[in-house]
Amino acid sequence: MEKELKDRSRRYLNPYLGGVLLGLVLIAANYIAGRGLGASGAVKSVVVAANKVIAPAHLEKNAFYAESIKQHPNPLKNWLVFEMTGVLVGGFLSGSLWGRLKLKVEHSPKITSRKRLIMAGTGGVLFGFGSQLGRGCTSGSALSGMAVLSLGGFITMAAIFGTAFALAYFFRKNWI
Amino acid sequence: MQARVILSISIVGLGLIIAAVPQNTTHPYKLTVSQLLEEAKGRQQFFSPDELADKLINKDPSVQLIDVRDQDDFEKFSLPGAINIPLTDLLNDKWKDILDQDVKMNIFYSNGSIEANEAWMITRQLGYNNLFVLEGGLNYWVETIMNPQKPASTAPNEELARYDFRQAAGSALGGGGAIQLAAPADQGRGAKPALIKKPGKKKASGGC
Amino acid sequence: MGPLVVNGIISENTNLLLAFIIGIGFGFVLESSGFSSSRKLAGVFYGYDMVVLKVFFTAAITAMLGMLFLSLFGWLDLDLVYVNPTYLSSAIIGGVVMGAGFIIGGFCPGTSFAGASIGKIDAMVFIGGLFIGVIIFSEGYPLWDNLYMAAFKGSPKLSESLGLSDGLAALGIILAAIGMFYVAEWAEKKFPREEY
C-alpha cells in the first residue's frame, strides 16, 4: 500500500502532453486577454499594493512604483494577480489528485534542508531582481514571448537557460 | 518510439502548412456600414479652414496635418507641418502608428475634399479615431485664408470680423511677421472636436 | 474575433474571472507535469530529467502554431496581441541574473507557486526571495534605470528581424524544437538517475 502510494505520487503527465496542454492554456490567455501568461508581475503588484498601504508617500517618490501605479491604479485588481491565485488553486488540485500534498523541503541527500532553504531564498532574490530588470520571467517573457515570436522573448530565454547551463557545474552538489 | 516519429512528422506538417500559406494581413473593419454612413451624413469630420488656421497660428500641438496628394504635389506646396501620405500608400504599415493613435487630431487634406474624404472613410472604417478632413481642401483654403474676398462695407459686423481674421491668418501663415490676432470669429460648427481616447486597446504591461 | 477583451467583447471584470480560470489551468498543468519539484526542474541542466525542455518547447510551438492558425482563420487579430518590447541590455542582463537564480534556487516564479501550492517549503522560501528581489529592484531603481531603459528596439518579432514570414520562422523553431527533443531523449538515457 505504502509503495503503491509512493508510486502514484511519482507519476507525472507525459511531458509532451503537458506541453500541448500548457500551449492550449497560453492560446486561451492570448485569445481572451490578448496577453500571455506571467508570474513575477503578480509579485510586483503585491509589492506595489503593500507599499500603497504602508507608505503611500514613498510610492510617489519612486519612479518605478509611480509608473506602475499609474498603469494600474488598483494594483491588486490585476490580471496576473488573479491568474497566479488560480495557479495556487490549480497546483493544489493536481497535487491532491496525485497524492502529492505534503509539507516538506525537497533536497538532494548530499545537502541539508537548511542549506537547501538558503539556496532557494538566494535564488528567489536573484530571480525576483532579474525578472524586473528583464521585464518578465520564464513564463512571461520567455514562454509567452516565444509564442508570439517576440525577439525579446527569445533573447531572454537564451540568456536564462544559457547562464543556468554555464553555472550548472558549480552547483551540481545541490542537485545530484 | 513509433509514436514519437508520427508526432514529429505531424507537427512539422502543420509547420509546413503555416509556412506555406500567406499570412493573414487583412485588417478587419471595425465600423459597420451604417455607422459610417451616419457619421458621414453628420459631416462631423469636416474641419473648416478658419478653425484650422486658428490652430495653426496658435501652433496647437494636437494637430497633425496629413497631405494625401502624391509626392510631387506635396513638394510644390503643402501646409505647415504636414506629412505626406499619398492615398495610394494609405494602407502601408509604416503609417499605422501615425494614423492609429489617440494623441493628435489627424486632418486629411487634398486639393478638393474628395481624396481626403476617401482617406477618412477608409481609416475610419479600420476603427481609427481622431480623424478629420479639411473642408473644401486646399482650393477652398487658398480662397478663404490666402486670398479672402473683402466683404461689402455694408456687410454685417460678423462677416467683417471674419474677413479680418482670415486676412491676418493668411499673412501669418504666408510667412508675414507676427500678428496679434483677435479671437477667431464665428467657427461654423459650435462643438469643437475633442480627442477620443482609444477604448479597448490597453496593452497589457509589466511582462511576466 | 479575438482577443476578446481588447475588442471589447467581454468586460474587464469577466476578464479577471477568466484570468483566475486560466491560472487554474496553468497551475494544474505545471504541477501534473512535475514542475512543482525543484529536483525535477534542475534535471534539465544535468541531463537526467529533461521535462522542462520538453514541456517548455512543446508549449511554445503549440501556442505559436495555434495562434498562427487562429489568425489564418480570422479568429484572432495578432496585431492586437501583446508582443513584449525588446530592451536588449536589460533582457540579456536580466536573463543572466534569472539563469543564476534558476540553478541556485531550482525554481522559476511560476513553478515556485505550483510547488508552494502542494506544500514544498523550499518553494515558499523561494517566493519569499522573489518578493525581496522585487523590492531590491524597485528601491534601488535609480541605480539601474539607465540599464533598464537602454537599447530599446521597439517590439520586434523574431520573424521581422530575420526578414521571414511568421510561418517560416515558426517552421524553423519547430524543427529546432524537434531536434532538441531527440537530444533530450538521448540525454535522459545517457545520464539516468533512478531516485531523485
Coordinates of N, CA and C in Angstrom, one line a residue, chain A residues 56-156:
Chain A
P56 N 2.4 55.4 1.3 CA 1.9 56.0 0.1 C 2.8 57.1 -0.4
A57 N 3.4 57.9 0.5 CA 4.3 59.0 0.1 C 5.5 58.5 -0.6
H58 N 6.1 57.4 -0.1 CA 7.2 56.8 -0.7 C 7.0 56.3 -2.1
L59 N 5.7 55.8 -2.3 CA 5.3 55.2 -3.5 C 5.5 56.3 -4.7
E60 N 5.1 57.5 -4.3 CA 5.1 58.5 -5.4 C 6.5 59.0 -5.7
K61 N 7.4 58.9 -4.7 CA 8.8 59.3 -4.9 C 9.6 58.4 -5.8
N62 N 9.2 57.1 -5.8 CA 10.0 56.1 -6.5 C 9.4 56.0 -7.9
A63 N 10.3 56.3 -8.9 CA 9.9 56.3 -10.3 C 9.3 55.0 -10.8
F64 N 9.8 53.9 -10.3 CA 9.4 52.6 -10.7 C 8.0 52.3 -10.2
Y65 N 7.8 52.6 -8.9 CA 6.4 52.4 -8.3 C 5.4 53.3 -9.0
A66 N 5.9 54.6 -9.2 CA 5.0 55.6 -9.7 C 4.5 55.2 -11.1
E67 N 5.3 54.7 -11.9 CA 5.0 54.3 -13.2 C 4.0 53.1 -13.1
S68 N 4.2 52.2 -12.2 CA 3.4 51.0 -12.1 C 2.0 51.4 -11.6
I69 N 2.0 52.3 -10.7 CA 0.7 52.7 -10.1 C -0.1 53.5 -11.1
K70 N 0.6 54.2 -12.0 CA -0.1 55.0 -13.0 C -0.8 54.0 -14.0
Q71 N -0.2 52.9 -14.3 CA -0.8 52.0 -15.2 C -1.9 51.2 -14.6
H72 N -1.7 50.8 -13.3 CA -2.7 50.0 -12.6 C -3.0 50.7 -11.3
P73 N -4.0 51.7 -11.3 CA -4.3 52.4 -10.1 C -4.7 51.5 -8.9
N74 N -5.2 50.3 -9.2 CA -5.5 49.4 -8.2 C -4.7 48.1 -8.4
P75 N -3.5 48.1 -7.8 CA -2.5 47.0 -8.1 C -3.0 45.6 -7.9
L76 N -3.9 45.4 -7.0 CA -4.4 44.0 -6.8 C -5.4 43.6 -7.7
K77 N -6.1 44.5 -8.4 CA -7.1 44.2 -9.3 C -6.4 44.0 -10.7
N78 N -5.6 43.1 -10.8 CA -4.7 42.9 -11.9 C -4.8 41.5 -12.5
W79 N -4.7 41.4 -13.8 CA -4.8 40.2 -14.5 C -3.9 39.1 -13.9
L80 N -2.6 39.5 -13.7 CA -1.6 38.5 -13.2 C -1.9 38.0 -11.8
V81 N -2.4 39.0 -11.0 CA -2.7 38.6 -9.6 C -3.8 37.5 -9.6
F82 N -4.8 37.7 -10.4 CA -5.9 36.7 -10.4 C -5.4 35.4 -11.0
E83 N -4.5 35.5 -12.1 CA -4.0 34.3 -12.7 C -3.2 33.5 -11.7
M84 N -2.3 34.2 -11.0 CA -1.4 33.5 -10.0 C -2.2 32.9 -8.9
T85 N -3.3 33.5 -8.4 CA -4.1 32.9 -7.4 C -4.7 31.6 -8.0
G86 N -5.1 31.7 -9.3 CA -5.5 30.4 -9.9 C -4.5 29.4 -10.0
V87 N -3.2 29.8 -10.2 CA -2.1 28.8 -10.2 C -2.0 28.0 -8.9
L88 N -2.2 28.8 -7.8 CA -2.1 28.1 -6.5 C -3.3 27.1 -6.4
V89 N -4.5 27.5 -6.8 CA -5.6 26.5 -6.7 C -5.4 25.3 -7.7
G90 N -5.0 25.6 -8.9 CA -4.7 24.5 -9.9 C -3.7 23.6 -9.4
G91 N -2.6 24.1 -8.9 CA -1.5 23.2 -8.4 C -2.0 22.4 -7.2
F92 N -2.8 23.0 -6.4 CA -3.3 22.2 -5.2 C -4.2 21.1 -5.7
L93 N -5.1 21.4 -6.7 CA -6.0 20.4 -7.2 C -5.2 19.2 -7.8
S94 N -4.2 19.5 -8.6 CA -3.4 18.5 -9.2 C -2.6 17.7 -8.2
G95 N -2.1 18.4 -7.2 CA -1.3 17.8 -6.1 C -2.2 16.8 -5.3
S96 N -3.5 17.2 -5.0 CA -4.3 16.3 -4.3 C -4.8 15.1 -5.1
L97 N -5.0 15.4 -6.4 CA -5.4 14.3 -7.3 C -4.3 13.2 -7.3
W98 N -3.0 13.6 -7.3 CA -2.0 12.6 -7.4 C -1.4 12.2 -6.1
G99 N -2.0 12.8 -5.0 CA -1.4 12.4 -3.7 C -0.1 13.0 -3.4
R100 N 0.2 14.2 -3.8 CA 1.5 14.8 -3.6 C 1.4 15.9 -2.6
L101 N 0.3 16.1 -1.9 CA 0.2 17.2 -0.9 C 1.0 16.8 0.3
K102 N 2.1 17.5 0.6 CA 2.9 17.2 1.8 C 3.8 18.3 2.1
L103 N 3.9 18.7 3.3 CA 4.8 19.8 3.7 C 6.2 19.2 3.8
K104 N 7.1 19.6 2.9 CA 8.4 19.1 3.0 C 9.4 20.0 2.3
V105 N 10.7 19.8 2.7 CA 11.7 20.5 2.0 C 12.4 19.5 1.1
E106 N 12.3 19.7 -0.2 CA 12.9 18.8 -1.1 C 14.4 19.1 -1.4
H107 N 15.3 18.2 -1.2 CA 16.7 18.5 -1.4 C 17.4 17.2 -1.7
S108 N 18.6 17.4 -2.3 CA 19.5 16.3 -2.6 C 20.0 15.7 -1.3
P109 N 20.2 14.4 -1.3 CA 20.7 13.8 0.0 C 22.0 14.4 0.4
K110 N 22.8 15.0 -0.5 CA 24.1 15.5 -0.2 C 24.1 16.8 0.6
I111 N 23.0 17.5 0.6 CA 22.9 18.7 1.4 C 21.8 18.7 2.4
T112 N 21.9 19.6 3.4 CA 20.9 19.6 4.5 C 19.7 20.5 4.0
S113 N 18.6 20.3 4.7 CA 17.5 21.1 4.5 C 17.8 22.6 4.6
R114 N 18.6 22.9 5.6 CA 18.9 24.3 5.9 C 19.6 24.9 4.7
K115 N 20.6 24.2 4.2 CA 21.3 24.7 3.0 C 20.4 24.9 1.8
R116 N 19.5 23.9 1.6 CA 18.6 24.0 0.5 C 17.7 25.2 0.6
L117 N 17.3 25.5 1.9 CA 16.4 26.7 2.0 C 17.2 28.0 1.8
I118 N 18.4 28.0 2.2 CA 19.2 29.2 2.0 C 19.4 29.4 0.5
M119 N 19.7 28.3 -0.2 CA 19.9 28.4 -1.7 C 18.6 28.8 -2.4
A120 N 17.4 28.3 -1.9 CA 16.1 28.6 -2.5 C 15.9 30.1 -2.3
G121 N 16.2 30.6 -1.1 CA 15.9 32.0 -0.9 C 16.8 32.9 -1.7
T122 N 18.1 32.5 -1.8 CA 19.0 33.3 -2.7 C 18.6 33.3 -4.1
G123 N 18.2 32.1 -4.6 CA 17.7 32.0 -6.0 C 16.5 32.9 -6.2
G124 N 15.6 32.9 -5.2 CA 14.4 33.7 -5.3 C 14.7 35.2 -5.4
V125 N 15.7 35.6 -4.6 CA 16.1 37.0 -4.7 C 16.6 37.4 -6.1
L126 N 17.5 36.5 -6.6 CA 18.1 36.8 -7.9 C 17.0 36.8 -8.9
F127 N 16.1 35.8 -8.9 CA 15.1 35.7 -9.9 C 14.1 36.9 -9.8
G128 N 13.8 37.3 -8.6 CA 12.9 38.4 -8.4 C 13.5 39.7 -9.0
F129 N 14.8 39.9 -8.8 CA 15.5 41.0 -9.3 C 15.6 40.9 -10.8
G130 N 16.0 39.8 -11.3 CA 16.2 39.6 -12.8 C 14.9 39.8 -13.5
S131 N 13.8 39.3 -12.9 CA 12.6 39.3 -13.7 C 12.1 40.8 -13.8
Q132 N 12.4 41.6 -12.9 CA 12.0 43.0 -13.0 C 12.9 43.7 -14.0
L133 N 14.2 43.4 -14.0 CA 15.1 44.0 -14.9 C 14.8 43.5 -16.3
G134 N 14.6 42.2 -16.5 CA 14.3 41.7 -17.8 C 12.9 41.8 -18.3
R135 N 12.0 42.5 -17.5 CA 10.6 42.7 -17.8 C 9.9 41.4 -18.0
G136 N 10.1 40.4 -17.1 CA 9.3 39.2 -17.2 C 10.2 38.0 -17.0
C137 N 9.6 36.9 -16.5 CA 10.4 35.8 -16.1 C 10.3 34.7 -17.2
T138 N 10.5 33.5 -16.8 CA 10.5 32.4 -17.8 C 9.1 32.2 -18.4
S139 N 8.0 32.4 -17.6 CA 6.7 32.3 -18.2 C 6.3 33.6 -19.0
G140 N 6.5 34.7 -18.4 CA 6.0 36.0 -19.0 C 6.8 36.4 -20.2
S141 N 8.1 36.3 -20.1 CA 9.0 36.8 -21.1 C 9.4 35.7 -22.1
A142 N 9.9 34.6 -21.5 CA 10.5 33.6 -22.4 C 9.4 32.8 -23.1
L143 N 8.5 32.2 -22.3 CA 7.4 31.3 -22.9 C 6.4 32.1 -23.7
S144 N 5.8 33.1 -23.1 CA 4.8 33.8 -23.8 C 5.4 34.6 -24.9
G145 N 6.6 35.1 -24.7 CA 7.3 35.9 -25.7 C 7.5 35.0 -26.9
M146 N 8.0 33.8 -26.7 CA 8.3 32.9 -27.8 C 7.0 32.6 -28.6
A147 N 5.9 32.4 -27.9 CA 4.7 32.0 -28.6 C 4.2 33.1 -29.5
V148 N 4.5 34.4 -29.2 CA 4.1 35.4 -30.2 C 5.3 35.9 -31.0
L149 N 6.4 35.0 -31.0 CA 7.6 35.3 -31.8 C 8.3 36.6 -31.4
S150 N 8.2 37.0 -30.2 CA 8.8 38.2 -29.8 C 10.3 38.0 -29.7
L151 N 11.1 38.9 -30.3 CA 12.5 38.8 -30.3 C 13.1 38.8 -28.9
G152 N 12.5 39.7 -28.1 CA 12.9 39.8 -26.7 C 12.7 38.5 -25.9
G153 N 11.7 37.8 -26.2 CA 11.4 36.5 -25.6 C 12.5 35.5 -25.9
F154 N 12.9 35.5 -27.1 CA 14.0 34.5 -27.5 C 15.3 34.9 -26.8
I155 N 15.6 36.2 -26.7 CA 16.8 36.6 -26.1 C 16.8 36.3 -24.6
T156 N 15.7 36.6 -23.9 CA 15.6 36.3 -22.5 C 15.7 34.8 -22.3

